[in-house]
GROMACS .gro file of C-alpha atoms in nm:
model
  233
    1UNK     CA    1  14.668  12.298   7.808
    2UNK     CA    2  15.014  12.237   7.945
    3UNK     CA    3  15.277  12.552   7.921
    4UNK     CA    4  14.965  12.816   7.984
    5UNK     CA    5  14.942  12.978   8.284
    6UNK     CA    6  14.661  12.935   8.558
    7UNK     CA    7  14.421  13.245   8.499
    8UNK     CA    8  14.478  13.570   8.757
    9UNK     CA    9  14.271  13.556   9.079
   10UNK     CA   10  14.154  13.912   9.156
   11UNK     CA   11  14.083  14.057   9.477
   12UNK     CA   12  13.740  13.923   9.539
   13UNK     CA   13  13.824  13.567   9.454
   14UNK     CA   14  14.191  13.590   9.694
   15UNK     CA   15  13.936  13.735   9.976
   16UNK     CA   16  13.664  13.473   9.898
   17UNK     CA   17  13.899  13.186   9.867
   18UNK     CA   18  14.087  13.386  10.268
   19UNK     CA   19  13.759  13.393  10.424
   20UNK     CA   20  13.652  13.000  10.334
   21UNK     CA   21  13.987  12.901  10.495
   22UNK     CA   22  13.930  13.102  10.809
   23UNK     CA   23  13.628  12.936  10.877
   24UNK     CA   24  13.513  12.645  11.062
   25UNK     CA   25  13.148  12.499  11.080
   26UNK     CA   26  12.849  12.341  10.928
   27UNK     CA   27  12.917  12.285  10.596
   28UNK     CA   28  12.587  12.438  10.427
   29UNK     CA   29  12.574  12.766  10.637
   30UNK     CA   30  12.955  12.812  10.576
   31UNK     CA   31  12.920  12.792  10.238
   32UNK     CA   32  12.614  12.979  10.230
   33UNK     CA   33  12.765  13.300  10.426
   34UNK     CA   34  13.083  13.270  10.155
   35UNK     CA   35  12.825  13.269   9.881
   36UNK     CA   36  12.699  13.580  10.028
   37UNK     CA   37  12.988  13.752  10.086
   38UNK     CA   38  13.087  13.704   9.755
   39UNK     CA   39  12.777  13.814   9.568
   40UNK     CA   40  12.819  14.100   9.838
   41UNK     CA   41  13.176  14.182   9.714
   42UNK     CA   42  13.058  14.185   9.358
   43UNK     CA   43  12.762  14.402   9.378
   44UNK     CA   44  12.953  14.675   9.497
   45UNK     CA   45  13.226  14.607   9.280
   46UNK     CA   46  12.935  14.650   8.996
   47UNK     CA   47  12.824  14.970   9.144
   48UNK     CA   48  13.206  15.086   9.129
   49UNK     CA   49  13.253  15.015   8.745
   50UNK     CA   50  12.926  15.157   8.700
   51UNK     CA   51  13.095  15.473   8.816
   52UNK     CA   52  13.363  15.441   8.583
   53UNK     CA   53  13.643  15.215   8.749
   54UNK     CA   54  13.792  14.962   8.568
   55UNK     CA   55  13.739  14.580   8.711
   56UNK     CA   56  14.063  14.544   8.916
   57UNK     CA   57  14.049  14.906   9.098
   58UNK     CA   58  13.674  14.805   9.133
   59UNK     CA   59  13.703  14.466   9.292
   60UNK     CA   60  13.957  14.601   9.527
   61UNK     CA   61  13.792  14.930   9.652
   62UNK     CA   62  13.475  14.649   9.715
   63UNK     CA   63  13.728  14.469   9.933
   64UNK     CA   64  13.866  14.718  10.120
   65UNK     CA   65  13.518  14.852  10.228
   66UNK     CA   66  13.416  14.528  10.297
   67UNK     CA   67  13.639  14.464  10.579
   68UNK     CA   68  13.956  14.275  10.679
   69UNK     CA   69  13.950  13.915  10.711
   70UNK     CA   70  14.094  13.996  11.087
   71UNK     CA   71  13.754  14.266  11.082
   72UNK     CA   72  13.486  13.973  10.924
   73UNK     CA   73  13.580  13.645  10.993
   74UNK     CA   74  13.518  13.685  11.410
   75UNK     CA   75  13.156  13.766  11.323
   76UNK     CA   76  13.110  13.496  11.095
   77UNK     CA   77  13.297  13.195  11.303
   78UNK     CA   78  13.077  13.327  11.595
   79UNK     CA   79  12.753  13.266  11.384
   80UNK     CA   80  12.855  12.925  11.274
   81UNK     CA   81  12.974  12.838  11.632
   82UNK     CA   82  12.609  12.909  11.773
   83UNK     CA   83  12.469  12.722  11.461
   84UNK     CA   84  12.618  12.426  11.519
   85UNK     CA   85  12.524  12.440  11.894
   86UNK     CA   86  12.190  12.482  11.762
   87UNK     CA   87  12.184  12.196  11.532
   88UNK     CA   88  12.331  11.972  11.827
   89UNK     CA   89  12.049  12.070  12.045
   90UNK     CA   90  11.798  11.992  11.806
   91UNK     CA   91  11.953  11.665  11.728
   92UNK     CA   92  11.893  11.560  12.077
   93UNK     CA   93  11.569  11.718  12.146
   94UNK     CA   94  11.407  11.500  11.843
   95UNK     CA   95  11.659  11.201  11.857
   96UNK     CA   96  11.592  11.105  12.215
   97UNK     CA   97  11.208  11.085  12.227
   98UNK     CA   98  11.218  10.853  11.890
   99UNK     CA   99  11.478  10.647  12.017
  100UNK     CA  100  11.235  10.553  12.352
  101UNK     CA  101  10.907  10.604  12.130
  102UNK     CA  102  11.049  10.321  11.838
  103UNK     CA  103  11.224  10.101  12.167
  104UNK     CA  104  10.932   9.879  12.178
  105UNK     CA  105  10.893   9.787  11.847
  106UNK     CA  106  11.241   9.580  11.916
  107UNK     CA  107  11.063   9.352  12.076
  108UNK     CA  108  10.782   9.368  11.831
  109UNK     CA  109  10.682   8.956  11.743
  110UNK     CA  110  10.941   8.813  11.929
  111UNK     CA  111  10.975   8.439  12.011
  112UNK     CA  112  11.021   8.523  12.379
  113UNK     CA  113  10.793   8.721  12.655
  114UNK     CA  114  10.948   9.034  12.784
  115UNK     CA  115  10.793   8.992  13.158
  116UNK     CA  116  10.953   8.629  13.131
  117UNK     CA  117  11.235   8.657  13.306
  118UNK     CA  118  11.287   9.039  13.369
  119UNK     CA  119  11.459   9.103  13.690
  120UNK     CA  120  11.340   9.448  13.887
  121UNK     CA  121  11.699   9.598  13.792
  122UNK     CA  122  11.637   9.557  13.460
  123UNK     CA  123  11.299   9.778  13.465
  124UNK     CA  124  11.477   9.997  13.711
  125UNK     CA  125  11.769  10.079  13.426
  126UNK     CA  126  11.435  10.081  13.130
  127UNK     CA  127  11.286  10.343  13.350
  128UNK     CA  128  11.541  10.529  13.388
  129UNK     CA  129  11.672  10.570  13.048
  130UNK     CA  130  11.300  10.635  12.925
  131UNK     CA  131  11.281  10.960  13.212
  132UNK     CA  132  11.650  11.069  13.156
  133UNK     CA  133  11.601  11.073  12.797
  134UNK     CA  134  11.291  11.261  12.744
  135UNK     CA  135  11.390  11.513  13.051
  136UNK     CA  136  11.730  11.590  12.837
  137UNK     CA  137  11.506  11.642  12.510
  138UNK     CA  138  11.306  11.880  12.715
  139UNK     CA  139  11.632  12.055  12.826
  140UNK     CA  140  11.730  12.068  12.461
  141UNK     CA  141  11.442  12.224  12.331
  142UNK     CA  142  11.520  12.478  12.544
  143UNK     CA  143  11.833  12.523  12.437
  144UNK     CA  144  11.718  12.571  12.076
  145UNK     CA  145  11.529  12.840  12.245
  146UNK     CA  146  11.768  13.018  12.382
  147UNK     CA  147  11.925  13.045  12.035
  148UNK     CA  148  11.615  13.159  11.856
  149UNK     CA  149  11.369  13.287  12.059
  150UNK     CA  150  11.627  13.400  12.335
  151UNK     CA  151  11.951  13.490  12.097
  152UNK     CA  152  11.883  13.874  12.216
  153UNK     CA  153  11.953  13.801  12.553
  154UNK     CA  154  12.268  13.591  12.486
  155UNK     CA  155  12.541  13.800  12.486
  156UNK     CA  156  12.816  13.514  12.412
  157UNK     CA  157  12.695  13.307  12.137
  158UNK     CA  158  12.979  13.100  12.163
  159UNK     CA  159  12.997  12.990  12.519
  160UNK     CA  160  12.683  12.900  12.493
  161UNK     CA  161  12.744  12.670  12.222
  162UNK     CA  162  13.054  12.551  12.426
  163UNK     CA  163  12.829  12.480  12.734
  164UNK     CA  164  12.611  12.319  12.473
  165UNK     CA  165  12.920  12.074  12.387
  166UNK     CA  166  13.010  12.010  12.765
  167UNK     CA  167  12.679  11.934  12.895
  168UNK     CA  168  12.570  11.681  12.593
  169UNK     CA  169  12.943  11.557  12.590
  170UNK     CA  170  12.858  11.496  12.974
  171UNK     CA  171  12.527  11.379  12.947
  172UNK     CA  172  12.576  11.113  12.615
  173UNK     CA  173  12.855  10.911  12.776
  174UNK     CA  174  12.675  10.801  13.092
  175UNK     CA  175  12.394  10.780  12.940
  176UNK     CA  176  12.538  10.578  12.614
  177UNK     CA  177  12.615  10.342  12.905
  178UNK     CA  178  12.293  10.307  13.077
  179UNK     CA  179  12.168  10.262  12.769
  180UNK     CA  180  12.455   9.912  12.648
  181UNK     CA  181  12.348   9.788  13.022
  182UNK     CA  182  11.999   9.769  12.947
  183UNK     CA  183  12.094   9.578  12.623
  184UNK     CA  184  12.313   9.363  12.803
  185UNK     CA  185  12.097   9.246  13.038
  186UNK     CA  186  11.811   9.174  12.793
  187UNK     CA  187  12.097   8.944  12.596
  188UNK     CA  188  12.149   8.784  12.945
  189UNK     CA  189  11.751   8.749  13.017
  190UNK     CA  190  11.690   8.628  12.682
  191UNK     CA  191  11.976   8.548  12.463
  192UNK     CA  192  11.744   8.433  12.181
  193UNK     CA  193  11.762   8.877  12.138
  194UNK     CA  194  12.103   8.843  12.035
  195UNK     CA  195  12.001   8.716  11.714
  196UNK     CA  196  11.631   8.923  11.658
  197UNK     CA  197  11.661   9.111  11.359
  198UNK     CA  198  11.446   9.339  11.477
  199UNK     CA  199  11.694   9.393  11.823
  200UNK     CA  200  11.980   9.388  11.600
  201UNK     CA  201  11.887   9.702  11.396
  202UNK     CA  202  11.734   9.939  11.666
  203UNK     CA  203  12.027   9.896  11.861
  204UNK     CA  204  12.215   9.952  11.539
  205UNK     CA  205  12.042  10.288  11.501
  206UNK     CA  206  12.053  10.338  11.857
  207UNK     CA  207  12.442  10.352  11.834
  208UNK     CA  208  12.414  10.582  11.532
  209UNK     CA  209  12.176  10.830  11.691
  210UNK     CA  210  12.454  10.823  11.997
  211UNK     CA  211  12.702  10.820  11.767
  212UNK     CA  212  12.641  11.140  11.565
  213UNK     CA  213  12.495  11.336  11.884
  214UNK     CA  214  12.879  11.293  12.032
  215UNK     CA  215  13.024  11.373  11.692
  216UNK     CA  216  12.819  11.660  11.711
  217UNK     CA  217  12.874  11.780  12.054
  218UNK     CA  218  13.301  11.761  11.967
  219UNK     CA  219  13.213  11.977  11.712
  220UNK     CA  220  13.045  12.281  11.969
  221UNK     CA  221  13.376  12.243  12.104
  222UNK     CA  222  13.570  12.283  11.817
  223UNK     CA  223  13.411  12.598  11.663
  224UNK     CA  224  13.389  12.752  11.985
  225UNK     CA  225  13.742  12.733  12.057
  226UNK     CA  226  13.778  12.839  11.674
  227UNK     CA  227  13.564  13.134  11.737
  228UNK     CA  228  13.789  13.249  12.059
  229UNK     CA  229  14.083  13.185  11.827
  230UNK     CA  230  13.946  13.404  11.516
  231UNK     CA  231  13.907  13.713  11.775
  232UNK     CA  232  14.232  13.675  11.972
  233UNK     CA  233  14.419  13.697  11.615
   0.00000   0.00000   0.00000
Protein backbone atom coordinates (compact mmCIF):
# COMPACT_ATOMS: atom_id res chain seq x y z
CA UNK A 1 0.00 0.00 0.00
CA UNK A 2 1.63 3.22 -1.09
CA UNK A 3 2.67 5.83 1.90
CA UNK A 4 3.57 2.63 4.37
CA UNK A 5 6.83 1.94 5.08
CA UNK A 6 8.90 -1.24 4.01
CA UNK A 7 8.86 -3.55 7.23
CA UNK A 8 12.32 -3.40 9.60
CA UNK A 9 15.03 -5.93 8.64
CA UNK A 10 16.59 -7.22 11.88
CA UNK A 11 19.94 -8.42 12.39
CA UNK A 12 19.64 -11.89 11.05
CA UNK A 13 17.96 -10.91 7.85
CA UNK A 14 20.84 -7.64 7.27
CA UNK A 15 23.54 -10.60 7.96
CA UNK A 16 21.67 -13.16 5.76
CA UNK A 17 20.91 -10.76 3.01
CA UNK A 18 25.54 -9.52 3.73
CA UNK A 19 26.57 -12.99 3.48
CA UNK A 20 24.44 -13.89 0.00
CA UNK A 21 26.18 -10.81 -1.51
CA UNK A 22 29.64 -11.86 -0.45
CA UNK A 23 29.37 -14.93 -2.13
CA UNK A 24 30.14 -16.33 -5.40
CA UNK A 25 29.36 -19.96 -6.72
CA UNK A 26 27.04 -22.67 -7.71
CA UNK A 27 23.84 -21.50 -7.33
CA UNK A 28 22.18 -24.52 -5.27
CA UNK A 29 25.08 -24.98 -2.71
CA UNK A 30 25.19 -21.13 -2.23
CA UNK A 31 21.87 -20.97 -1.47
CA UNK A 32 21.88 -23.99 0.46
CA UNK A 33 24.87 -22.82 2.94
CA UNK A 34 22.68 -19.26 3.30
CA UNK A 35 19.71 -21.41 4.14
CA UNK A 36 21.79 -22.90 6.77
CA UNK A 37 23.25 -20.14 8.15
CA UNK A 38 20.12 -18.66 8.58
CA UNK A 39 18.21 -21.45 10.27
CA UNK A 40 21.63 -21.46 12.24
CA UNK A 41 21.22 -17.75 13.25
CA UNK A 42 17.67 -18.39 14.32
CA UNK A 43 18.05 -21.35 16.45
CA UNK A 44 20.23 -19.66 18.67
CA UNK A 45 18.38 -16.64 18.53
CA UNK A 46 15.38 -19.09 19.84
CA UNK A 47 17.53 -20.44 22.53
CA UNK A 48 18.28 -16.64 23.55
CA UNK A 49 14.50 -15.60 23.93
CA UNK A 50 14.00 -18.77 25.53
CA UNK A 51 16.24 -17.30 28.18
CA UNK A 52 14.33 -14.30 28.43
CA UNK A 53 15.67 -11.76 25.70
CA UNK A 54 13.46 -10.00 23.73
CA UNK A 55 13.66 -10.71 19.68
CA UNK A 56 15.97 -7.82 18.65
CA UNK A 57 18.70 -8.25 21.61
CA UNK A 58 18.20 -12.00 20.67
CA UNK A 59 18.79 -11.93 16.97
CA UNK A 60 21.77 -9.78 17.52
CA UNK A 61 23.64 -11.62 20.38
CA UNK A 62 22.98 -14.83 17.61
CA UNK A 63 24.90 -12.64 15.19
CA UNK A 64 27.58 -11.57 17.00
CA UNK A 65 28.48 -15.19 18.11
CA UNK A 66 28.07 -16.28 14.84
CA UNK A 67 30.89 -14.49 13.36
CA UNK A 68 31.76 -11.49 11.16
CA UNK A 69 31.04 -11.58 7.61
CA UNK A 70 35.04 -10.73 7.29
CA UNK A 71 35.26 -14.10 10.01
CA UNK A 72 32.55 -16.49 7.74
CA UNK A 73 32.41 -15.63 4.37
CA UNK A 74 36.39 -16.88 3.59
CA UNK A 75 35.26 -20.34 4.74
CA UNK A 76 32.27 -20.42 2.82
CA UNK A 77 33.66 -18.86 -0.73
CA UNK A 78 36.48 -21.49 -0.20
CA UNK A 79 33.84 -24.37 -0.07
CA UNK A 80 31.98 -23.17 -3.08
CA UNK A 81 35.30 -22.53 -4.95
CA UNK A 82 36.31 -26.36 -4.54
CA UNK A 83 32.61 -27.25 -5.41
CA UNK A 84 32.55 -25.84 -8.47
CA UNK A 85 36.00 -27.34 -9.35
CA UNK A 86 34.38 -30.45 -8.45
CA UNK A 87 31.38 -30.14 -10.56
CA UNK A 88 33.76 -29.11 -13.58
CA UNK A 89 35.70 -32.24 -13.15
CA UNK A 90 32.84 -34.35 -13.14
CA UNK A 91 31.40 -32.68 -16.12
CA UNK A 92 34.33 -33.79 -18.08
CA UNK A 93 34.96 -37.11 -16.64
CA UNK A 94 31.23 -38.23 -17.82
CA UNK A 95 30.89 -35.74 -20.82
CA UNK A 96 33.90 -36.93 -22.72
CA UNK A 97 33.40 -40.75 -22.81
CA UNK A 98 29.56 -40.13 -24.09
CA UNK A 99 30.57 -37.73 -26.52
CA UNK A 100 33.12 -40.64 -28.28
CA UNK A 101 30.69 -43.55 -27.04
CA UNK A 102 27.32 -41.68 -29.00
CA UNK A 103 30.08 -40.43 -32.09
CA UNK A 104 29.12 -43.32 -34.15
CA UNK A 105 25.67 -43.20 -34.08
CA UNK A 106 26.24 -39.85 -36.38
CA UNK A 107 26.86 -41.83 -38.96
CA UNK A 108 24.17 -44.24 -38.01
CA UNK A 109 22.02 -45.07 -41.68
CA UNK A 110 23.76 -42.77 -43.68
CA UNK A 111 23.53 -42.54 -47.50
CA UNK A 112 27.33 -42.65 -47.74
CA UNK A 113 30.17 -45.32 -46.54
CA UNK A 114 32.50 -44.01 -43.96
CA UNK A 115 35.70 -46.10 -45.35
CA UNK A 116 34.65 -44.44 -48.82
CA UNK A 117 36.80 -41.92 -49.14
CA UNK A 118 38.55 -41.53 -45.67
CA UNK A 119 42.03 -40.32 -46.02
CA UNK A 120 44.71 -41.82 -43.22
CA UNK A 121 44.74 -38.14 -41.64
CA UNK A 122 41.40 -38.25 -41.08
CA UNK A 123 41.58 -41.61 -38.86
CA UNK A 124 44.78 -40.24 -37.51
CA UNK A 125 42.74 -36.93 -36.02
CA UNK A 126 39.46 -39.79 -35.06
CA UNK A 127 42.06 -41.62 -33.11
CA UNK A 128 43.32 -39.16 -31.52
CA UNK A 129 40.40 -37.36 -30.22
CA UNK A 130 38.88 -40.86 -29.12
CA UNK A 131 42.49 -41.49 -26.80
CA UNK A 132 42.81 -37.77 -25.73
CA UNK A 133 39.34 -37.72 -24.67
CA UNK A 134 38.92 -40.72 -22.61
CA UNK A 135 42.69 -40.22 -21.09
CA UNK A 136 41.38 -36.54 -19.87
CA UNK A 137 38.10 -38.27 -18.38
CA UNK A 138 40.42 -40.58 -16.59
CA UNK A 139 42.45 -37.53 -15.34
CA UNK A 140 39.16 -36.02 -14.22
CA UNK A 141 37.95 -38.68 -12.26
CA UNK A 142 40.80 -38.25 -10.45
CA UNK A 143 40.37 -35.00 -9.83
CA UNK A 144 36.92 -35.59 -8.32
CA UNK A 145 39.01 -37.74 -6.14
CA UNK A 146 41.16 -35.59 -4.91
CA UNK A 147 38.17 -33.52 -3.73
CA UNK A 148 36.34 -36.33 -2.03
CA UNK A 149 38.28 -39.07 -1.28
CA UNK A 150 41.59 -36.94 -1.06
CA UNK A 151 40.06 -33.39 0.35
CA UNK A 152 42.18 -34.27 3.73
CA UNK A 153 45.27 -34.08 2.06
CA UNK A 154 44.50 -30.84 0.12
CA UNK A 155 45.48 -28.16 2.02
CA UNK A 156 44.37 -25.30 -0.61
CA UNK A 157 41.01 -26.08 -1.78
CA UNK A 158 41.08 -23.30 -3.94
CA UNK A 159 44.17 -23.64 -5.99
CA UNK A 160 43.21 -26.70 -6.68
CA UNK A 161 40.08 -25.68 -8.15
CA UNK A 162 42.13 -22.90 -9.97
CA UNK A 163 44.52 -25.59 -11.43
CA UNK A 164 41.28 -27.34 -12.17
CA UNK A 165 40.22 -24.14 -14.39
CA UNK A 166 43.75 -23.81 -16.10
CA UNK A 167 44.29 -27.28 -17.07
CA UNK A 168 40.55 -27.88 -18.61
CA UNK A 169 40.71 -24.18 -19.92
CA UNK A 170 44.06 -25.59 -21.56
CA UNK A 171 42.99 -28.82 -22.49
CA UNK A 172 39.16 -27.81 -24.12
CA UNK A 173 40.52 -25.28 -26.61
CA UNK A 174 42.94 -27.52 -28.49
CA UNK A 175 41.04 -30.08 -28.16
CA UNK A 176 37.57 -28.15 -29.23
CA UNK A 177 39.78 -27.81 -32.34
CA UNK A 178 40.84 -31.24 -33.04
CA UNK A 179 37.62 -32.01 -32.57
CA UNK A 180 35.90 -28.97 -35.68
CA UNK A 181 38.94 -30.58 -37.89
CA UNK A 182 37.66 -33.92 -37.74
CA UNK A 183 34.19 -32.47 -38.70
CA UNK A 184 35.61 -30.56 -41.34
CA UNK A 185 37.18 -33.05 -43.05
CA UNK A 186 34.24 -35.50 -42.94
CA UNK A 187 32.14 -32.36 -44.70
CA UNK A 188 35.07 -32.35 -47.23
CA UNK A 189 35.07 -36.40 -47.63
CA UNK A 190 31.47 -36.49 -47.82
CA UNK A 191 29.59 -33.33 -48.08
CA UNK A 192 26.24 -35.19 -48.31
CA UNK A 193 27.12 -34.98 -43.94
CA UNK A 194 26.54 -31.45 -44.10
CA UNK A 195 22.99 -31.97 -44.38
CA UNK A 196 22.51 -35.56 -42.10
CA UNK A 197 20.25 -34.82 -39.47
CA UNK A 198 21.70 -37.14 -37.54
CA UNK A 199 25.50 -35.22 -38.08
CA UNK A 200 23.79 -32.05 -37.60
CA UNK A 201 22.60 -32.69 -33.98
CA UNK A 202 25.61 -34.63 -32.42
CA UNK A 203 27.77 -32.02 -33.48
CA UNK A 204 25.15 -29.68 -32.10
CA UNK A 205 25.49 -31.36 -28.72
CA UNK A 206 29.02 -31.78 -29.24
CA UNK A 207 29.41 -27.91 -29.18
CA UNK A 208 27.15 -27.75 -26.12
CA UNK A 209 29.01 -30.36 -24.10
CA UNK A 210 32.30 -28.07 -25.12
CA UNK A 211 30.48 -25.28 -24.60
CA UNK A 212 29.37 -25.59 -20.94
CA UNK A 213 32.74 -27.54 -19.90
CA UNK A 214 34.58 -23.96 -20.87
CA UNK A 215 31.79 -22.01 -19.19
CA UNK A 216 32.49 -24.10 -16.42
CA UNK A 217 36.16 -24.07 -16.26
CA UNK A 218 35.90 -19.71 -16.35
CA UNK A 219 33.98 -20.22 -13.53
CA UNK A 220 37.02 -22.29 -11.27
CA UNK A 221 38.68 -19.22 -12.13
CA UNK A 222 36.35 -16.87 -11.01
CA UNK A 223 35.55 -18.24 -7.50
CA UNK A 224 39.01 -18.95 -6.92
CA UNK A 225 40.15 -15.57 -7.42
CA UNK A 226 36.87 -14.64 -5.35
CA UNK A 227 37.99 -16.88 -2.62
CA UNK A 228 41.70 -15.14 -2.50
CA UNK A 229 39.75 -11.88 -2.57
CA UNK A 230 37.23 -12.79 0.45
CA UNK A 231 40.49 -13.58 2.71
CA UNK A 232 42.73 -10.66 1.67
CA UNK A 233 39.68 -8.28 2.82
Amino acid sequence: MKGVPPPATGPIDAYVDGLAAALRGPGRTRAEMITEARHSLEDAAAAHLDAGLDAAEAERIAVAEFGTLGEVAPAYQAELAAQQGRRTATWIALALPLVNVLAPLMWWDSPWSVQEHASHLYWVLVDHFKYTSFLAAGVAALVVLGFSWGSRYLRDGVRYTRLVGLGAMTFLGPHALLGAAVFGLSIYQWPAAATWPPVILGMAGNLAAFGYAGLMSVRCLQFAVHARASVAA
